[in-house]
Amino acid sequence: MTRTETILAGRRSWSVDWPEYAPTDITPPELRPSALAHHVPAWAEAAATPADVTDWADRQASALVPFELGADGWPMHPLGRTGRVGRNLGLWGENQAADPIVVAGYGQERRVLLITRSDIEQEAIPGGMVDAHLGETAPAALVRELQEETGVDLRDHTPVILGRDIVDDWRASDHAWVSSTSALYQLPTTVTAVGADDALEATWWPFGSMDELTAAIEAAGRTLYAAHVPLLTRALDHLTR
């Protein structure tokens, strides 16, 4: 479920008074306070609530998309209410991701490389979270995620940065969300790609237009990950200028 399917536009803004607002807690068992007290997953921070985070000023300063803290000191989703609270992501507040959009060929022969995600079994851009706690940067994460999930090594290629945006991720909540650096890699022809890590498969799909891409995916009995449609659309717009 995406954020925009949850809250009506007129109720989304934090400035709209909504005393009856009753969001659903989406925190999985492994991230609940009782579990974190005994074991912290390697991909998550130990803070049981945003009140336990001590570096909000630094996080706000380095955010891809600016965000504010509420009167309680908790981070507020930059696009407003989501209908969900808690945390189903590694960090409270912004979780930075990297989405490499790899395109091969030109015109009607154009292809885009997508993976079948293992968590939702939908076709998506091969990407993932920036390992900020290890000092990783978004450019490094673009290369790493692509190689881990498809075996394609583009460390010697310079991509075009298309944007830094909020992603309508199914794990997002009022206090934890995903912002992505999306980048376009252009290749003359397709290269061998094999699904690995979090990817069940890696496939080159027709990319002459979004309609062509969607039709090809649906004809194969698969589904395009809705949160990545805006990123792919922007890449296509860039390519067809």
Tab-separated table of N, CA and C in Angstrom, residues 109-214:
chain	number	residue	atom	x	y	z
A	109	GLU	N	14.329	0.730	-29.800
A	109	GLU	CA	15.164	-0.398	-29.373
A	109	GLU	C	15.620	-0.248	-27.931
A	110	ARG	N	15.188	0.809	-27.282
A	110	ARG	CA	15.632	1.103	-25.920
A	110	ARG	C	15.121	0.048	-24.946
A	111	ARG	N	15.966	-0.331	-23.980
A	111	ARG	CA	15.611	-1.286	-22.933
A	111	ARG	C	15.999	-0.704	-21.570
A	112	VAL	N	15.256	-1.078	-20.528
A	112	VAL	CA	15.577	-0.653	-19.170
A	112	VAL	C	15.741	-1.895	-18.304
A	113	LEU	N	16.714	-1.864	-17.414
A	113	LEU	CA	17.007	-3.005	-16.548
A	113	LEU	C	16.238	-2.897	-15.237
A	114	LEU	N	15.366	-3.860	-14.991
A	114	LEU	CA	14.598	-3.912	-13.755
A	114	LEU	C	14.816	-5.252	-13.071
A	115	ILE	N	14.588	-5.272	-11.772
A	115	ILE	CA	14.685	-6.515	-11.009
A	115	ILE	C	13.313	-6.906	-10.491
A	116	THR	N	13.147	-8.174	-10.175
A	116	THR	CA	11.966	-8.637	-9.454
A	116	THR	C	12.329	-8.651	-7.978
A	117	ARG	N	11.744	-7.724	-7.220
A	117	ARG	CA	12.075	-7.608	-5.799
A	117	ARG	C	11.592	-8.832	-5.033
A	118	SER	N	12.426	-9.317	-4.124
A	118	SER	CA	12.065	-10.513	-3.368
A	118	SER	C	11.014	-10.224	-2.299
A	119	ASP	N	10.928	-8.960	-1.824
A	119	ASP	CA	9.989	-8.668	-0.736
A	119	ASP	C	8.553	-8.516	-1.219
A	120	ILE	N	8.363	-7.915	-2.396
A	120	ILE	CA	7.000	-7.698	-2.890
A	120	ILE	C	6.757	-8.366	-4.241
A	121	GLU	N	7.804	-8.987	-4.811
A	121	GLU	CA	7.716	-9.712	-6.086
A	121	GLU	C	7.116	-8.841	-7.191
A	122	GLN	N	7.606	-7.621	-7.290
A	122	GLN	CA	7.223	-6.702	-8.349
A	122	GLN	C	8.464	-6.219	-9.083
A	123	GLU	N	8.262	-5.729	-10.318
A	123	GLU	CA	9.385	-5.243	-11.126
A	123	GLU	C	9.757	-3.832	-10.682
A	124	ALA	N	11.040	-3.636	-10.388
A	124	ALA	CA	11.478	-2.362	-9.813
A	124	ALA	C	12.889	-2.025	-10.259
A	125	ILE	N	13.248	-0.779	-10.037
A	125	ILE	CA	14.610	-0.330	-10.296
A	125	ILE	C	15.543	-1.046	-9.312
A	126	PRO	N	16.694	-1.547	-9.768
A	126	PRO	CA	17.642	-2.173	-8.825
A	126	PRO	C	18.293	-1.092	-7.959
A	127	GLY	N	18.018	-1.131	-6.696
A	127	GLY	CA	18.563	-0.103	-5.803
A	127	GLY	C	18.378	-0.506	-4.361
A	128	GLY	N	18.696	0.403	-3.473
A	128	GLY	CA	18.553	0.104	-2.055
A	128	GLY	C	19.054	1.233	-1.200
A	129	MET	N	19.204	0.966	0.074
A	129	MET	CA	19.560	1.993	1.038
A	129	MET	C	21.049	2.335	1.028
A	130	VAL	N	21.332	3.598	1.258
A	130	VAL	CA	22.706	4.065	1.443
A	130	VAL	C	23.156	3.650	2.840
A	131	ASP	N	24.322	3.039	2.949
A	131	ASP	CA	24.849	2.647	4.257
A	131	ASP	C	25.519	3.852	4.913
A	132	ALA	N	24.681	4.788	5.378
A	132	ALA	CA	25.191	6.034	5.931
A	132	ALA	C	26.044	5.810	7.172
A	133	HIS	N	25.678	4.799	7.977
A	133	HIS	CA	26.438	4.545	9.203
A	133	HIS	C	27.846	4.045	8.911
A	134	LEU	N	28.080	3.605	7.650
A	134	LEU	CA	29.419	3.185	7.235
A	134	LEU	C	30.129	4.279	6.438
A	135	GLY	N	29.474	5.448	6.348
A	135	GLY	CA	30.072	6.558	5.627
A	135	GLY	C	29.886	6.488	4.119
A	136	GLU	N	28.976	5.621	3.649
A	136	GLU	CA	28.765	5.487	2.213
A	136	GLU	C	28.043	6.712	1.656
A	137	THR	N	28.370	7.080	0.424
A	137	THR	CA	27.700	8.169	-0.269
A	137	THR	C	26.695	7.607	-1.263
A	138	ALA	N	25.786	8.458	-1.737
A	138	ALA	CA	24.796	8.012	-2.718
A	138	ALA	C	25.450	7.513	-4.011
A	139	PRO	N	26.466	8.213	-4.582
A	139	PRO	CA	27.107	7.693	-5.793
A	139	PRO	C	27.701	6.299	-5.602
A	140	ALA	N	28.294	6.055	-4.436
A	140	ALA	CA	28.857	4.733	-4.165
A	140	ALA	C	27.754	3.696	-4.015
A	141	ALA	N	26.638	4.086	-3.397
A	141	ALA	CA	25.524	3.157	-3.207
A	141	ALA	C	24.872	2.788	-4.538
A	142	LEU	N	24.827	3.736	-5.480
A	142	LEU	CA	24.272	3.436	-6.803
A	142	LEU	C	25.028	2.280	-7.450
A	143	VAL	N	26.354	2.348	-7.418
A	143	VAL	CA	27.199	1.326	-8.027
A	143	VAL	C	27.096	0.009	-7.263
A	144	ARG	N	27.161	0.088	-5.929
A	144	ARG	CA	27.131	-1.122	-5.105
A	144	ARG	C	25.812	-1.875	-5.262
A	145	GLU	N	24.689	-1.174	-5.133
A	145	GLU	CA	23.386	-1.829	-5.215
A	145	GLU	C	23.172	-2.475	-6.576
A	146	LEU	N	23.581	-1.783	-7.628
A	146	LEU	CA	23.414	-2.327	-8.977
A	146	LEU	C	24.212	-3.615	-9.138
A	147	GLN	N	25.442	-3.605	-8.664
A	147	GLN	CA	26.290	-4.786	-8.813
A	147	GLN	C	25.784	-5.932	-7.941
A	148	GLU	N	25.342	-5.630	-6.725
A	148	GLU	CA	24.849	-6.675	-5.829
A	148	GLU	C	23.592	-7.348	-6.372
A	149	GLU	N	22.700	-6.567	-6.993
A	149	GLU	CA	21.406	-7.107	-7.384
A	149	GLU	C	21.352	-7.617	-8.823
A	150	THR	N	22.283	-7.181	-9.668
A	150	THR	CA	22.236	-7.606	-11.075
A	150	THR	C	23.560	-8.125	-11.607
A	151	GLY	N	24.658	-7.901	-10.873
A	151	GLY	CA	25.976	-8.299	-11.359
A	151	GLY	C	26.569	-7.322	-12.355
A	152	VAL	N	25.858	-6.233	-12.658
A	152	VAL	CA	26.339	-5.243	-13.621
A	152	VAL	C	27.236	-4.226	-12.902
A	153	ASP	N	28.461	-4.067	-13.386
A	153	ASP	CA	29.442	-3.182	-12.766
A	153	ASP	C	29.603	-1.923	-13.621
A	154	LEU	N	29.108	-0.803	-13.100
A	154	LEU	CA	29.199	0.455	-13.840
A	154	LEU	C	30.027	1.490	-13.072
A	155	ARG	N	31.007	1.005	-12.330
A	155	ARG	CA	31.813	1.928	-11.536
A	155	ARG	C	32.595	2.922	-12.406
A	156	ASP	N	32.849	2.566	-13.667
A	156	ASP	CA	33.592	3.459	-14.555
A	156	ASP	C	32.686	4.376	-15.368
A	157	HIS	N	31.383	4.312	-15.132
A	157	HIS	CA	30.439	5.161	-15.847
A	157	HIS	C	29.981	6.323	-14.960
A	158	THR	N	29.768	7.471	-15.555
A	158	THR	CA	29.264	8.632	-14.830
A	158	THR	C	27.794	8.820	-15.160
A	159	PRO	N	26.912	8.679	-14.178
A	159	PRO	CA	25.479	8.800	-14.460
A	159	PRO	C	25.014	10.250	-14.467
A	160	VAL	N	23.809	10.447	-14.963
A	160	VAL	CA	23.135	11.737	-14.869
A	160	VAL	C	22.207	11.679	-13.658
A	161	ILE	N	22.419	12.573	-12.706
A	161	ILE	CA	21.551	12.601	-11.527
A	161	ILE	C	20.226	13.239	-11.937
A	162	LEU	N	19.154	12.477	-11.827
A	162	LEU	CA	17.840	12.949	-12.259
A	162	LEU	C	17.085	13.675	-11.153
A	163	GLY	N	17.329	13.303	-9.910
A	163	GLY	CA	16.622	13.969	-8.831
A	163	GLY	C	16.901	13.359	-7.476
A	164	ARG	N	16.466	14.085	-6.473
A	164	ARG	CA	16.534	13.625	-5.082
A	164	ARG	C	15.156	13.869	-4.493
A	165	ASP	N	14.408	12.783	-4.297
A	165	ASP	CA	12.984	12.912	-4.011
A	165	ASP	C	12.496	11.922	-2.957
A	166	ILE	N	11.336	12.250	-2.386
A	166	ILE	CA	10.615	11.301	-1.543
A	166	ILE	C	10.098	10.166	-2.419
A	167	VAL	N	10.255	8.929	-1.954
A	167	VAL	CA	9.710	7.766	-2.647
A	167	VAL	C	8.470	7.302	-1.877
A	168	ASP	N	7.400	7.026	-2.606
A	168	ASP	CA	6.146	6.586	-1.984
A	168	ASP	C	6.273	5.119	-1.583
A	169	ASP	N	7.160	4.852	-0.647
A	169	ASP	CA	7.523	3.492	-0.257
A	169	ASP	C	6.471	2.889	0.672
A	170	TRP	N	6.217	1.589	0.504
A	170	TRP	CA	5.198	0.909	1.298
A	170	TRP	C	5.559	0.819	2.772
A	171	ARG	N	6.832	1.025	3.115
A	171	ARG	CA	7.263	0.951	4.514
A	171	ARG	C	7.228	2.298	5.223
A	172	ALA	N	6.896	3.354	4.517
A	172	ALA	CA	6.947	4.698	5.093
A	172	ALA	C	5.864	4.902	6.150
A	173	SER	N	6.172	5.783	7.105
A	173	SER	CA	5.210	6.164	8.133
A	173	SER	C	5.346	7.670	8.370
A	174	ASP	N	4.565	8.174	9.315
A	174	ASP	CA	4.636	9.601	9.634
A	174	ASP	C	6.025	10.022	10.093
A	175	HIS	N	6.782	9.084	10.668
A	175	HIS	CA	8.049	9.438	11.305
A	175	HIS	C	9.272	8.730	10.719
A	176	ALA	N	9.092	7.990	9.627
A	176	ALA	CA	10.209	7.318	8.952
A	176	ALA	C	9.832	7.135	7.476
A	177	TRP	N	10.704	7.548	6.579
A	177	TRP	CA	10.366	7.513	5.153
A	177	TRP	C	11.640	7.356	4.325
A	178	VAL	N	11.454	7.223	3.001
A	178	VAL	CA	12.571	7.010	2.087
A	178	VAL	C	12.696	8.193	1.128
A	179	SER	N	13.915	8.718	0.995
A	179	SER	CA	14.238	9.718	-0.014
A	179	SER	C	15.328	9.127	-0.892
A	180	SER	N	15.176	9.271	-2.200
A	180	SER	CA	16.094	8.595	-3.110
A	180	SER	C	16.843	9.546	-4.032
A	181	THR	N	18.104	9.187	-4.289
A	181	THR	CA	18.869	9.792	-5.366
A	181	THR	C	18.698	8.873	-6.572
A	182	SER	N	18.031	9.357	-7.614
A	182	SER	CA	17.848	8.540	-8.817
A	182	SER	C	18.811	9.035	-9.887
A	183	ALA	N	19.448	8.084	-10.565
A	183	ALA	CA	20.471	8.427	-11.549
A	183	ALA	C	20.312	7.573	-12.794
A	184	LEU	N	20.589	8.175	-13.943
A	184	LEU	CA	20.439	7.500	-15.228
A	184	LEU	C	21.797	7.100	-15.798
A	185	TYR	N	21.928	5.795	-16.080
A	185	TYR	CA	23.105	5.260	-16.762
A	185	TYR	C	22.679	4.872	-18.173
A	186	GLN	N	23.397	5.349	-19.182
A	186	GLN	CA	23.072	5.022	-20.569
A	186	GLN	C	24.171	4.147	-21.173
A	187	LEU	N	23.752	2.998	-21.727
A	187	LEU	CA	24.668	2.064	-22.366
A	187	LEU	C	24.279	1.903	-23.834
A	188	PRO	N	25.226	1.609	-24.709
A	188	PRO	CA	24.887	1.424	-26.126
A	188	PRO	C	24.076	0.158	-26.375
A	189	THR	N	24.367	-0.894	-25.635
A	189	THR	CA	23.653	-2.159	-25.792
A	189	THR	C	23.464	-2.815	-24.431
A	190	THR	N	22.603	-3.810	-24.371
A	190	THR	CA	22.382	-4.519	-23.112
A	190	THR	C	23.617	-5.332	-22.731
A	191	VAL	N	23.757	-5.579	-21.441
A	191	VAL	CA	24.835	-6.415	-20.925
A	191	VAL	C	24.205	-7.522	-20.092
A	192	THR	N	24.962	-8.542	-19.804
A	192	THR	CA	24.444	-9.667	-19.012
A	192	THR	C	24.083	-9.204	-17.607
A	193	ALA	N	22.881	-9.544	-17.168
A	193	ALA	CA	22.413	-9.192	-15.831
A	193	ALA	C	21.729	-10.412	-15.220
A	194	VAL	N	22.050	-10.694	-13.977
A	194	VAL	CA	21.497	-11.857	-13.282
A	194	VAL	C	21.019	-11.425	-11.902
A	195	GLY	N	19.797	-11.783	-11.540
A	195	GLY	CA	19.260	-11.416	-10.242
A	195	GLY	C	20.030	-12.056	-9.102
A	196	ALA	N	20.333	-11.252	-8.082
A	196	ALA	CA	21.056	-11.735	-6.902
A	196	ALA	C	20.691	-10.871	-5.707
A	197	ASP	N	21.161	-11.257	-4.545
A	197	ASP	CA	20.911	-10.522	-3.310
A	197	ASP	C	19.398	-10.393	-3.089
A	198	ASP	N	18.842	-9.169	-3.143
A	198	ASP	CA	17.403	-8.966	-2.927
A	198	ASP	C	16.587	-9.106	-4.203
A	199	ALA	N	17.210	-9.494	-5.297
A	199	ALA	CA	16.522	-9.593	-6.577
A	199	ALA	C	16.323	-11.051	-6.986
A	200	LEU	N	15.081	-11.417	-7.277
A	200	LEU	CA	14.806	-12.773	-7.743
A	200	LEU	C	15.243	-12.939	-9.194
A	201	GLU	N	15.064	-11.889	-9.990
A	201	GLU	CA	15.453	-11.895	-11.393
A	201	GLU	C	15.908	-10.504	-11.797
A	202	ALA	N	16.656	-10.433	-12.896
A	202	ALA	CA	17.033	-9.160	-13.510
A	202	ALA	C	16.681	-9.268	-14.986
A	203	THR	N	15.893	-8.314	-15.466
A	203	THR	CA	15.346	-8.412	-16.823
A	203	THR	C	15.473	-7.085	-17.556
A	204	TRP	N	15.822	-7.166	-18.850
A	204	TRP	CA	15.806	-5.990	-19.718
A	204	TRP	C	14.416	-5.898	-20.360
A	205	TRP	N	13.712	-4.791	-20.098
A	205	TRP	CA	12.356	-4.603	-20.603
A	205	TRP	C	12.317	-3.529	-21.692
A	206	PRO	N	11.389	-3.631	-22.672
A	206	PRO	CA	11.222	-2.580	-23.681
A	206	PRO	C	10.921	-1.240	-23.007
A	207	PHE	N	11.553	-0.167	-23.489
A	207	PHE	CA	11.420	1.124	-22.810
A	207	PHE	C	11.288	2.266	-23.821
A	208	GLY	N	10.569	1.993	-24.905
A	208	GLY	CA	10.316	3.057	-25.857
A	208	GLY	C	9.375	4.101	-25.288
A	209	SER	N	8.490	3.651	-24.381
A	209	SER	CA	7.545	4.539	-23.694
A	209	SER	C	7.100	3.847	-22.413
A	210	MET	N	6.449	4.597	-21.523
A	210	MET	CA	5.940	3.984	-20.300
A	210	MET	C	4.821	3.006	-20.619
A	211	ASP	N	4.019	3.321	-21.635
A	211	ASP	CA	2.946	2.398	-22.024
A	211	ASP	C	3.537	1.069	-22.504
A	212	GLU	N	4.614	1.150	-23.274
A	212	GLU	CA	5.251	-0.062	-23.777
A	212	GLU	C	5.820	-0.890	-22.635
A	213	LEU	N	6.459	-0.215	-21.682
A	213	LEU	CA	7.041	-0.908	-20.532
A	213	LEU	C	5.946	-1.596	-19.719
A	214	THR	N	4.902	-0.858	-19.404
A	214	THR	CA	3.811	-1.409	-18.598
A	214	THR	C	3.145	-2.589	-19.288
